[in-house]
Short mmCIF file of C-alpha atoms in Angstrom, two decimals:
data_model
loop_
_atom_site.label_atom_id
_atom_site.label_comp_id
_atom_site.label_asym_id
_atom_site.label_seq_id
_atom_site.Cartn_x
_atom_site.Cartn_y
_atom_site.Cartn_z
CA UNK M 222 133.51 -136.28 108.05
CA UNK M 223 136.48 -134.68 109.76
CA UNK M 224 139.46 -133.28 107.88
CA UNK M 225 141.95 -135.05 110.15
CA UNK M 226 141.99 -137.51 113.03
CA UNK M 227 145.17 -138.04 115.04
CA UNK M 228 144.67 -141.42 116.71
CA UNK M 229 146.14 -143.00 119.84
CA UNK M 230 148.16 -139.93 120.87
CA UNK M 231 149.27 -139.20 124.41
CA UNK M 232 147.51 -135.84 124.74
CA UNK M 233 149.01 -133.01 126.78
CA UNK M 234 146.20 -130.48 126.64
CA UNK M 235 148.24 -127.41 127.64
CA UNK M 236 146.60 -126.90 131.03
CA UNK M 237 149.11 -128.88 133.09
CA UNK M 238 146.52 -131.59 133.75
CA UNK M 239 147.64 -135.25 133.52
CA UNK M 240 148.19 -136.56 130.00
CA UNK M 241 145.80 -139.13 128.55
CA UNK M 242 145.64 -141.35 125.45
CA UNK M 243 142.96 -140.32 122.98
CA UNK M 244 142.07 -139.42 119.41
CA UNK M 245 141.80 -135.79 118.34
CA UNK M 246 139.67 -134.74 115.36
CA UNK M 247 140.15 -131.54 113.33
CA UNK M 248 137.74 -129.78 111.00
CA UNK M 249 137.93 -126.36 109.35
CA UNK M 250 141.09 -125.47 111.22
CA UNK M 251 139.60 -126.15 114.66
CA UNK M 252 139.75 -129.00 117.13
CA UNK M 253 136.36 -130.60 116.56
CA UNK M 254 136.28 -133.57 118.93
CA UNK M 255 138.37 -135.53 121.43
CA UNK M 256 137.75 -139.16 122.36
CA UNK M 257 137.57 -142.62 120.84
CA UNK M 258 135.61 -143.91 117.85
CA UNK M 259 135.19 -140.41 116.48
CA UNK M 260 134.22 -141.51 112.98
CA UNK M 261 135.89 -141.02 109.62
CA UNK M 262 138.29 -138.38 108.31
CA UNK M 263 139.89 -137.39 105.05
CA UNK M 264 143.26 -138.14 106.66
CA UNK M 265 144.19 -140.28 109.64
CA UNK M 266 147.51 -140.25 111.52
CA UNK M 267 148.41 -143.06 113.92
CA UNK M 268 150.29 -141.38 116.78
CA UNK M 269 150.70 -144.37 119.07
CA UNK M 270 153.69 -143.78 121.36
CA UNK M 271 153.88 -140.08 120.48
CA UNK M 272 152.91 -136.98 122.41
CA UNK M 273 150.41 -134.47 121.04
CA UNK M 274 150.47 -130.95 122.45
CA UNK M 275 149.17 -127.52 121.46
CA UNK M 276 151.59 -125.74 119.15
CA UNK M 277 154.30 -124.14 121.25
CA UNK M 278 154.19 -120.39 121.81
CA UNK M 279 157.49 -118.50 121.80
CA UNK M 280 156.91 -115.94 124.56
CA UNK M 281 159.90 -113.88 123.48
CA UNK M 282 160.77 -113.64 119.79
CA UNK M 283 162.37 -111.05 117.54
CA UNK M 284 160.58 -112.08 114.34
CA UNK M 285 158.73 -108.83 113.66
CA UNK M 286 161.27 -107.69 111.07
CA UNK M 287 162.65 -111.00 109.84
CA UNK M 288 159.28 -112.33 108.69
CA UNK M 289 159.43 -109.85 105.82
CA UNK M 290 162.31 -111.73 104.24
CA UNK M 291 161.69 -115.10 105.89
CA UNK M 292 157.94 -115.71 106.32
CA UNK M 293 158.53 -119.48 106.28
CA UNK M 294 160.37 -119.41 109.65
CA UNK M 295 161.53 -122.99 109.13
CA UNK M 296 164.02 -122.89 112.02
CA UNK M 297 161.09 -121.99 114.30
CA UNK M 298 158.62 -124.55 112.96
CA UNK M 299 161.30 -127.20 113.49
CA UNK M 300 161.01 -126.55 117.24
CA UNK M 301 157.25 -127.18 117.30
CA UNK M 302 156.48 -123.46 117.58
CA UNK M 303 153.30 -122.25 115.90
CA UNK M 304 153.03 -118.74 117.40
CA UNK M 305 155.75 -116.10 117.95
CA UNK M 306 155.33 -113.14 120.31
CA UNK M 307 157.59 -110.42 118.89
CA UNK M 308 158.48 -106.76 119.34
CA UNK M 309 160.44 -107.47 122.52
CA UNK M 310 163.34 -105.59 124.14
CA UNK M 311 162.02 -102.27 122.87
CA UNK M 312 162.73 -103.19 119.25
CA UNK M 313 159.83 -102.88 116.86
CA UNK M 314 159.87 -101.64 113.31
CA UNK M 315 156.99 -99.24 113.86
CA UNK M 316 156.34 -96.48 114.58
CA UNK M 317 159.61 -95.44 112.95
CA UNK M 318 159.99 -92.44 110.59
CA UNK M 319 162.26 -94.61 108.46
CA UNK M 320 161.93 -92.69 105.23
CA UNK M 321 163.47 -89.59 106.80
CA UNK M 322 166.78 -91.12 107.95
CA UNK M 323 166.95 -94.71 106.72
CA UNK M 324 170.56 -95.43 107.77
CA UNK M 325 170.05 -94.07 111.28
CA UNK M 326 166.75 -95.91 111.52
CA UNK M 327 168.46 -99.20 110.67
CA UNK M 328 170.94 -98.47 113.45
CA UNK M 329 168.13 -97.93 115.94
CA UNK M 330 166.36 -101.14 115.02
CA UNK M 331 169.72 -102.89 115.25
CA UNK M 332 170.06 -106.63 115.17
CA UNK M 333 166.36 -107.33 115.60
CA UNK M 334 165.50 -105.20 112.57
CA UNK M 335 168.01 -106.67 110.16
CA UNK M 336 167.98 -103.48 108.13
CA UNK M 337 164.21 -103.52 107.58
CA UNK M 338 162.24 -100.51 108.69
CA UNK M 339 159.78 -98.31 106.90
CA UNK M 340 156.46 -98.18 108.73
CA UNK M 341 155.37 -94.84 110.10
CA UNK M 342 152.53 -96.41 112.08
CA UNK M 343 151.84 -99.78 113.65
CA UNK M 344 148.67 -100.07 111.56
CA UNK M 345 150.76 -99.81 108.38
CA UNK M 346 153.09 -102.52 109.67
CA UNK M 347 150.28 -104.87 110.64
CA UNK M 348 148.48 -104.34 107.33
CA UNK M 349 151.72 -105.35 105.59
CA UNK M 350 152.16 -108.40 107.82
CA UNK M 351 148.70 -109.63 106.94
CA UNK M 352 149.71 -109.73 103.27
CA UNK M 353 152.65 -112.06 103.93
CA UNK M 354 152.50 -115.82 103.26
CA UNK M 355 153.05 -116.68 106.93
CA UNK M 356 153.87 -120.25 107.91
CA UNK M 357 153.01 -119.64 111.57
CA UNK M 358 151.20 -117.10 113.70
CA UNK M 359 152.63 -113.79 114.85
CA UNK M 360 151.67 -111.18 117.41
CA UNK M 361 153.50 -108.05 118.53
CA UNK M 362 154.46 -105.62 121.21
CA UNK M 363 155.31 -102.02 120.35
CA UNK M 364 158.81 -101.01 121.33
CA UNK M 365 159.91 -98.03 123.38
CA UNK M 366 163.03 -97.78 121.19
CA UNK M 367 160.89 -96.97 118.17
CA UNK M 368 158.53 -94.71 120.09
CA UNK M 369 161.30 -92.68 121.74
CA UNK M 370 163.28 -92.39 118.53
CA UNK M 371 160.16 -91.14 116.77
CA UNK M 372 159.56 -88.51 119.45
CA UNK M 373 163.10 -87.58 120.52
CA UNK M 374 165.65 -89.12 118.17
CA UNK M 375 168.71 -90.47 119.96
CA UNK M 376 168.95 -87.59 122.41
CA UNK M 377 170.72 -88.39 125.67
CA UNK M 378 168.33 -86.60 128.00
CA UNK M 379 165.25 -87.19 130.11
CA UNK M 380 161.87 -86.78 128.45
CA UNK M 381 159.85 -83.69 129.28
CA UNK M 382 156.06 -83.57 129.48
CA UNK M 383 155.70 -82.75 125.79
CA UNK M 384 157.94 -85.67 124.83
CA UNK M 385 155.96 -88.04 127.04
CA UNK M 386 152.70 -86.86 125.53
CA UNK M 387 154.06 -87.58 122.02
CA UNK M 388 155.13 -91.06 123.07
CA UNK M 389 151.79 -91.75 124.70
CA UNK M 390 150.01 -90.77 121.50
CA UNK M 391 152.21 -93.12 119.46
CA UNK M 392 151.48 -96.02 121.78
CA UNK M 393 147.77 -95.15 121.75
CA UNK M 394 147.74 -95.61 117.97
CA UNK M 395 149.60 -98.91 118.34
CA UNK M 396 147.17 -100.24 120.95
CA UNK M 397 144.20 -99.24 118.80
CA UNK M 398 145.80 -101.17 115.91
CA UNK M 399 145.95 -104.33 118.05
CA UNK M 400 149.39 -104.30 119.71
CA UNK M 401 149.78 -106.54 122.77
CA UNK M 402 151.38 -103.76 124.78
CA UNK M 403 154.58 -101.85 125.47
CA UNK M 404 158.10 -103.27 125.47
CA UNK M 405 161.37 -101.70 126.60
CA UNK M 406 165.05 -102.39 126.08
CA UNK M 407 166.68 -100.38 128.83
CA UNK M 408 170.28 -101.40 128.25
CA UNK M 409 170.13 -100.12 124.67
CA UNK M 410 170.13 -96.66 123.11
CA UNK M 411 167.89 -94.69 123.39
CA UNK M 412 165.95 -96.56 126.11
CA UNK M 413 168.94 -96.38 128.44
CA UNK M 414 168.48 -92.60 128.62
CA UNK M 415 164.93 -92.84 130.00
CA UNK M 416 163.67 -92.36 133.55
CA UNK M 417 161.20 -94.61 135.35
CA UNK M 418 158.55 -91.86 135.26
CA UNK M 419 158.71 -91.71 131.45
CA UNK M 420 158.23 -95.47 131.16
CA UNK M 421 155.42 -95.62 133.69
CA UNK M 422 153.48 -92.79 132.05
CA UNK M 423 153.69 -94.49 128.65
CA UNK M 424 152.81 -97.87 130.18
CA UNK M 425 149.56 -96.35 131.47
CA UNK M 426 148.37 -96.23 127.87
CA UNK M 427 148.96 -99.95 127.43
CA UNK M 428 147.18 -100.57 130.73
CA UNK M 429 144.13 -98.62 129.54
CA UNK M 430 143.74 -101.09 126.69
CA UNK M 431 144.33 -104.21 128.78
CA UNK M 432 147.88 -104.63 127.51
CA UNK M 433 151.14 -105.83 129.04
CA UNK M 434 154.45 -104.17 129.85
CA UNK M 435 157.42 -106.39 128.95
CA UNK M 436 160.93 -105.24 129.75
CA UNK M 437 164.51 -106.07 128.96
CA UNK M 438 165.40 -104.45 132.24
CA UNK M 439 168.07 -101.85 132.83
CA UNK M 440 170.63 -104.27 134.25
CA UNK M 441 171.20 -108.00 134.68
CA UNK M 442 174.40 -107.71 136.72
CA UNK M 443 175.59 -104.91 139.06
CA UNK M 444 172.34 -102.96 138.84
CA UNK M 445 170.10 -106.04 138.79
CA UNK M 446 168.08 -105.32 141.93
CA UNK M 447 167.37 -101.70 141.04
CA UNK M 448 166.32 -102.90 137.58
CA UNK M 449 163.90 -105.50 138.94
CA UNK M 450 162.54 -102.96 141.41
CA UNK M 451 161.95 -100.54 138.55
CA UNK M 452 159.80 -103.16 136.80
CA UNK M 453 157.85 -103.71 140.02
CA UNK M 454 157.40 -99.95 140.50
CA UNK M 455 156.04 -99.60 136.95
CA UNK M 456 153.59 -102.46 137.59
CA UNK M 457 152.32 -100.60 140.63
CA UNK M 458 152.32 -97.05 139.23
CA UNK M 459 150.78 -97.88 135.84
CA UNK M 460 148.49 -100.63 137.18
CA UNK M 461 149.74 -103.02 134.51
CA UNK M 462 150.91 -106.64 134.40
CA UNK M 463 154.67 -106.86 133.81
CA UNK M 464 156.81 -109.56 132.28
CA UNK M 465 160.58 -109.31 132.82
CA UNK M 466 162.25 -110.50 129.65
CA UNK M 467 164.86 -113.29 129.59
CA UNK M 468 165.34 -113.08 133.36
CA UNK M 469 168.89 -113.91 134.35
CA UNK M 470 171.86 -113.04 136.55
CA UNK M 471 174.94 -112.12 134.50
CA UNK M 472 178.50 -112.39 135.81
CA UNK M 473 180.00 -114.73 138.40
CA UNK M 474 180.20 -111.97 141.01
CA UNK M 475 176.40 -111.71 141.06
CA UNK M 476 175.39 -115.37 140.60
CA UNK M 477 174.89 -116.01 144.35
CA UNK M 478 172.06 -113.43 144.46
CA UNK M 479 169.59 -115.22 142.19
CA UNK M 480 167.34 -116.30 145.07
CA UNK M 481 167.19 -112.72 146.32
CA UNK M 482 166.08 -111.54 142.88
CA UNK M 483 163.36 -114.19 142.64
CA UNK M 484 162.27 -113.28 146.17
CA UNK M 485 161.62 -109.70 145.07
CA UNK M 486 159.30 -110.95 142.32
CA UNK M 487 157.49 -113.31 144.70
CA UNK M 488 156.98 -110.47 147.20
CA UNK M 489 155.51 -108.21 144.50
CA UNK M 490 152.99 -110.91 143.57
CA UNK M 491 152.03 -111.46 147.19
CA UNK M 492 151.30 -107.73 147.35
CA UNK M 493 148.79 -108.12 144.53
CA UNK M 494 150.92 -107.03 141.58
CA UNK M 495 151.32 -109.21 138.51
CA UNK M 496 155.03 -109.59 137.74
CA UNK M 497 156.10 -112.57 135.67
CA UNK M 498 159.10 -113.62 133.55
CA UNK M 499 160.31 -115.54 130.55
CA UNK M 500 163.64 -117.31 130.07
CA UNK M 501 165.50 -119.34 127.46
CA UNK M 502 167.27 -122.63 128.26
CA UNK M 503 170.90 -121.61 127.67
CA UNK M 504 173.65 -120.14 129.86
CA UNK M 505 174.85 -117.72 127.18
CA UNK M 506 173.30 -114.40 126.19
CA UNK M 507 173.39 -112.82 122.75
CA UNK M 508 173.18 -109.17 121.80
CA UNK M 509 175.05 -106.39 120.03
CA UNK M 510 178.53 -105.52 121.25
CA UNK M 511 177.62 -101.84 121.59
CA UNK M 512 175.60 -102.84 124.67
CA UNK M 513 179.01 -103.34 126.33
CA UNK M 514 179.93 -99.69 125.59
CA UNK M 515 179.05 -96.79 127.93
CA UNK M 516 175.89 -95.20 126.57
CA UNK M 517 177.20 -91.65 126.44
CA UNK M 518 179.30 -92.58 123.41
CA UNK M 519 176.30 -93.87 121.44
CA UNK M 520 173.84 -90.98 121.27
CA UNK M 521 174.82 -89.99 117.72
CA UNK M 522 174.11 -93.43 116.28
CA UNK M 523 176.36 -96.33 115.42
CA UNK M 524 177.94 -94.80 112.33
CA UNK M 525 179.06 -91.73 114.26
CA UNK M 526 180.26 -94.00 117.08
CA UNK M 527 182.38 -96.03 114.67
CA UNK M 528 183.94 -92.80 113.40
CA UNK M 529 184.74 -91.77 117.00
CA UNK M 530 186.87 -94.88 117.38
CA UNK M 531 189.42 -93.34 115.03
CA UNK M 532 190.28 -90.96 117.89
CA UNK M 533 192.71 -92.67 120.33
CA UNK M 534 191.66 -90.33 123.15
CA UNK M 535 188.04 -91.48 122.91
CA UNK M 536 189.09 -95.13 122.78
CA UNK M 537 191.09 -94.54 125.98
CA UNK M 538 188.05 -92.91 127.64
CA UNK M 539 186.00 -95.98 126.81
CA UNK M 540 188.69 -98.28 128.17
CA UNK M 541 188.85 -96.38 131.46
CA UNK M 542 185.07 -96.34 131.92
CA UNK M 543 184.91 -100.10 131.38
CA UNK M 544 187.92 -101.31 133.30
CA UNK M 545 188.63 -98.60 135.89
CA UNK M 546 185.42 -96.75 136.76
CA UNK M 547 182.85 -99.60 136.51
CA UNK M 548 179.69 -97.52 136.97
CA UNK M 549 176.96 -99.91 138.29
CA UNK M 550 174.20 -97.96 136.51
CA UNK M 551 174.82 -99.93 133.29
CA UNK M 552 175.65 -103.54 132.40
CA UNK M 553 179.44 -103.57 132.13
CA UNK M 554 179.69 -106.99 130.52
CA UNK M 555 183.18 -106.49 129.17
CA UNK M 556 184.37 -106.35 132.77
CA UNK M 557 181.94 -108.68 134.55
CA UNK M 558 181.74 -111.37 131.86
CA UNK M 559 185.14 -110.89 130.20
CA UNK M 560 185.90 -110.37 126.52
CA UNK M 561 187.37 -113.87 126.42
CA UNK M 562 183.75 -115.01 126.85
CA UNK M 563 182.33 -112.90 124.00
CA UNK M 564 181.93 -115.11 120.89
CA UNK M 565 181.52 -113.10 117.68
CA UNK M 566 178.57 -114.35 115.62
CA UNK M 567 177.89 -111.42 113.31
CA UNK M 568 180.38 -109.03 111.71
CA UNK M 569 179.42 -108.32 108.12
CA UNK M 570 182.60 -106.50 107.08
CA UNK M 571 185.02 -108.84 108.87
CA UNK M 572 183.70 -112.38 108.34
CA UNK M 573 187.04 -113.86 109.42
CA UNK M 574 186.16 -112.84 112.99
CA UNK M 575 182.97 -114.93 113.12
CA UNK M 576 183.32 -117.90 115.44
CA UNK M 577 186.17 -116.34 117.43
CA UNK M 578 186.13 -114.61 120.80
CA UNK M 579 187.54 -111.11 121.12
CA UNK M 580 190.48 -112.64 122.97
CA UNK M 581 191.11 -115.11 120.15
CA UNK M 582 190.77 -112.48 117.46
CA UNK M 583 193.09 -110.18 119.35
CA UNK M 584 195.69 -112.90 119.82
CA UNK M 585 195.58 -113.68 116.09
CA UNK M 586 196.16 -110.02 115.21
CA UNK M 587 198.57 -108.91 117.93
CA UNK M 588 195.99 -106.99 119.97
CA UNK M 589 194.46 -107.08 123.41
CA UNK M 590 190.83 -108.27 123.58
CA UNK M 591 189.72 -104.67 124.15
CA UNK M 592 191.66 -103.45 121.12
CA UNK M 593 190.10 -106.24 119.08
CA UNK M 594 186.62 -105.13 120.16
CA UNK M 595 187.37 -101.52 119.21
CA UNK M 596 188.75 -102.54 115.81
CA UNK M 597 185.80 -104.76 114.93
CA UNK M 598 183.25 -102.16 116.04
CA UNK M 599 185.02 -99.61 113.89
CA UNK M 600 185.33 -101.87 110.86
CA UNK M 601 181.66 -102.94 111.07
CA UNK M 602 180.17 -99.46 111.51
CA UNK M 603 179.30 -100.14 115.14
CA UNK M 604 177.28 -103.31 114.53
CA UNK M 605 178.80 -106.57 115.76
CA UNK M 606 176.66 -109.37 117.20
CA UNK M 607 178.05 -111.56 119.95
CA UNK M 608 177.24 -114.42 122.29
CA UNK M 609 178.38 -114.10 125.93
CA UNK M 610 178.87 -117.06 128.23
CA UNK M 611 177.64 -115.26 131.32
CA UNK M 612 175.17 -117.32 133.38
CA UNK M 613 175.25 -120.31 135.71
CA UNK M 614 173.42 -123.58 135.08
CA UNK M 615 172.20 -123.63 138.69
CA UNK M 616 170.55 -120.22 138.38
CA UNK M 617 169.11 -121.06 134.97
CA UNK M 618 167.35 -124.09 136.42
CA UNK M 619 165.98 -122.03 139.33
CA UNK M 620 164.56 -119.43 136.96
CA UNK M 621 163.09 -121.95 134.48
CA UNK M 622 161.53 -123.89 137.36
CA UNK M 623 159.91 -120.80 138.90
CA UNK M 624 156.12 -121.16 138.62
CA UNK M 625 155.77 -117.77 136.88
CA UNK M 626 158.32 -118.46 134.12
CA UNK M 627 157.28 -119.12 130.53
CA UNK M 628 159.68 -120.20 127.78
CA UNK M 629 160.93 -117.74 125.18
CA UNK M 630 163.78 -118.16 122.74
CA UNK M 631 164.88 -114.50 122.47
CA UNK M 632 165.98 -115.85 119.11
CA UNK M 633 167.46 -113.69 116.40
CA UNK M 634 168.39 -115.28 113.10
CA UNK M 635 168.85 -113.47 109.83
CA UNK M 636 168.24 -115.88 106.96
CA UNK M 637 171.52 -117.09 105.45
CA UNK M 638 173.46 -115.82 108.47
CA UNK M 639 176.58 -117.93 109.03
CA UNK M 640 176.31 -118.27 112.81
CA UNK M 641 173.80 -117.35 115.51
CA UNK M 642 172.96 -118.23 119.08
CA UNK M 643 171.48 -121.78 119.02
CA UNK M 644 168.49 -120.57 121.04
CA UNK M 645 166.95 -119.45 117.74
CA UNK M 646 167.01 -123.07 116.55
CA UNK M 647 166.58 -125.31 119.58
CA UNK M 648 165.05 -123.61 122.63
CA UNK M 649 161.86 -125.65 122.86
CA UNK M 650 163.26 -129.14 122.19
CA UNK M 651 166.09 -128.27 124.59
CA UNK M 652 163.74 -127.16 127.35
CA UNK M 653 161.71 -130.35 127.03
CA UNK M 654 164.62 -132.72 126.52
CA UNK M 655 167.32 -131.39 128.79
CA UNK M 656 165.47 -129.59 131.56
CA UNK M 657 162.13 -131.40 131.81
CA UNK M 658 163.03 -134.98 130.83
CA UNK M 659 166.68 -135.22 131.89
CA UNK M 660 167.04 -132.68 134.70
CA UNK M 661 163.45 -133.19 135.91
CA UNK M 662 162.96 -129.59 137.02
CA UNK M 663 159.19 -130.08 136.62
CA UNK M 664 156.66 -132.60 135.35
CA UNK M 665 156.25 -133.07 131.61
CA UNK M 666 152.67 -131.71 131.85
CA UNK M 667 153.93 -128.59 133.61
CA UNK M 668 156.73 -128.19 131.07
CA UNK M 669 154.29 -128.24 128.17
CA UNK M 670 151.99 -125.81 130.02
CA UNK M 671 154.89 -123.33 130.24
CA UNK M 672 155.10 -123.32 126.41
CA UNK M 673 151.37 -123.39 125.63
CA UNK M 674 148.59 -122.60 128.09
CA UNK M 675 150.63 -120.25 130.27
CA UNK M 676 151.61 -117.76 127.53
CA UNK M 677 148.23 -118.10 125.79
CA UNK M 678 146.37 -117.02 128.93
CA UNK M 679 148.99 -114.49 129.97
CA UNK M 680 148.89 -112.60 126.67
CA UNK M 681 145.24 -113.26 125.81
CA UNK M 682 145.95 -115.29 122.67
CA UNK M 683 142.42 -116.36 121.88
CA UNK M 684 142.10 -119.90 120.52
CA UNK M 685 145.70 -120.81 121.29
CA UNK M 686 147.49 -122.89 123.90
CA UNK M 687 145.03 -125.71 124.61
CA UNK M 688 143.72 -128.93 123.05
CA UNK M 689 139.98 -128.48 123.55
CA UNK M 690 137.02 -128.53 121.19
CA UNK M 691 136.69 -125.19 119.44
CA UNK M 692 140.34 -124.20 119.85
CA UNK M 693 142.56 -123.56 116.85
CA UNK M 694 144.18 -126.75 115.57
CA UNK M 695 147.77 -125.61 116.09
CA UNK M 696 149.39 -128.88 117.14
CA UNK M 697 152.79 -130.50 117.55
CA UNK M 698 153.30 -134.26 117.45
CA UNK M 699 156.60 -135.33 119.02
CA UNK M 700 158.45 -138.14 120.75
CA UNK M 701 158.84 -137.12 124.38
CA UNK M 702 161.44 -139.84 125.00
CA UNK M 703 163.84 -138.54 122.36
CA UNK M 704 163.06 -134.84 121.80
CA UNK M 705 166.22 -132.74 122.14
CA UNK M 706 168.16 -129.96 120.45
CA UNK M 707 171.51 -130.48 118.71
CA UNK M 708 172.38 -126.93 117.69
CA UNK M 709 175.46 -125.50 119.40
CA UNK M 710 177.61 -122.39 119.39
CA UNK M 711 179.78 -123.57 116.52
CA UNK M 712 177.03 -125.07 114.36
CA UNK M 713 173.61 -123.63 115.02
CA UNK M 714 172.03 -125.52 112.12
CA UNK M 715 172.20 -129.04 113.55
CA UNK M 716 168.62 -130.38 113.41
CA UNK M 717 166.46 -131.03 116.43
CA UNK M 718 165.44 -134.60 117.20
CA UNK M 719 161.95 -135.85 118.00
CA UNK M 720 159.61 -133.29 116.37
CA UNK M 721 157.51 -135.38 113.95
CA UNK M 722 154.73 -133.11 112.72
CA UNK M 723 153.56 -129.52 113.21
CA UNK M 724 150.07 -128.35 112.26
CA UNK M 725 149.05 -124.70 111.88
CA UNK M 726 145.33 -124.06 111.67
CA UNK M 727 144.70 -127.75 111.06
CA UNK M 728 147.06 -128.05 108.11
CA UNK M 729 150.36 -129.92 108.12
CA UNK M 730 153.11 -127.29 108.03
CA UNK M 731 156.13 -129.46 108.93
CA UNK M 732 156.86 -133.17 108.75
CA UNK M 733 160.13 -134.80 109.79
CA UNK M 734 161.94 -131.44 109.90
CA UNK M 735 160.86 -130.39 106.41
CA UNK M 736 158.34 -127.69 105.55
CA UNK M 737 155.35 -128.81 103.52
CA UNK M 738 154.82 -125.44 101.85
CA UNK M 739 151.61 -124.74 103.77
CA UNK M 740 151.30 -121.07 104.74
CA UNK M 741 148.42 -121.00 107.19
CA UNK M 742 149.72 -118.54 109.77
CA UNK M 743 148.04 -115.27 110.61
CA UNK M 744 148.51 -112.12 112.61
CA UNK M 745 146.90 -112.20 116.06
CA UNK M 746 145.59 -108.93 117.43
CA UNK M 747 145.32 -108.29 121.18
CA UNK M 748 142.41 -110.21 122.66
CA UNK M 749 140.13 -107.18 123.06
CA UNK M 750 141.15 -105.29 119.89
CA UNK M 751 138.67 -104.85 117.07
#
């Protein structure tokens, strides 16, 4: 007898092959059989008229810290996601010498860390994760931010050979512990201070273990093409597959060059390199406001930076560098996107600012938008989270439709946070509903492949991504005709429509948007790790 049979479902197997109507049987957490007249089961679900797919895989998550205070991840389960790939954008919570300088360490981890850091090694972190009551599966990259901070602190200088050797040793330990690979966040401190050679030499360690290099590249606006070329150069030099994180073109001035950017990636693949991408289905980005500040002001940490803002001469230097000098070596979003397009979503010490743009907050307090930004950064010890309306719908569709693009939320949500980017709540229903069903940028089979089979194969997630006998029974049952997100930039908690059931390891984890209490998730080591 089977544990479960889901009958009469329209099965999308995760490969991109045509869907078919069938029954799917589950036993001992695995898909046991597919077909008709499969026999009896302890539980039977009639799925006539509904789609059954492998559990969705979030190719780009920031859950590695938040699972310690939110292992249920209800806002993720509600999207049909059963596996999160975390540690992106250089932000991981190990290896960090957190016990030495806890406040500075929290600043380094920033918004993705949510104040949680304390693991000297990746093995310690992963041992702790395996003790959590996880509702879904998690797997991790090891971040350059943590590695460089461990080896060099926040120093604004290029790494020397000794520094690189230290960082290589730290990544070696991480890869031996089961990390998927090496991630960078090159528009953030301290990654912004690195050279390509440093990154490539460290990436060689990930390559040795069959890992990936994933990068929040150095620029998504004025320096976009140099940033993409740097990723391609690292792929070539380190002999490693590369995924460019949340690929986009930021700022109206640069929107017309999207095809040129995609052409660079296509050319690299024709030359035999493996350069891919992920993207989320929204035209707004979300990050920390300090990423809109010239990096030379940030090398003492966010608390010291906030103190600097009490000096009018320094504030004037910052203003000039943003609005008069416009150095293309960094992403000058305040200029190219405009502070009127920065929506404040996190400001712990000034909650009245949440839900306002810097222009709106400034107008309400008799300030310019720039003065408002300086005040809020000062009052919040250098940590303000914002959403920036910076991309074009046309380019977003081109990127999502590209055959090498998987879907990732880039979602950051701190439990009980008042407001966040809706991508943390609705990316997968939105991709299916708006872009696949309504905009028809690809077939429904291809759309589901981008969220299942593609990332499972790309990252070597054994047992995930496909409905086949012997695979893990991570499954999502949904209504393709109605599935859609409702979360928006004023109310990120509006529930998704159309996700009926989510199974993790063969057990029902979510039904009709409510968690069942099942905690059947686990940590997934790299495919070839012991």
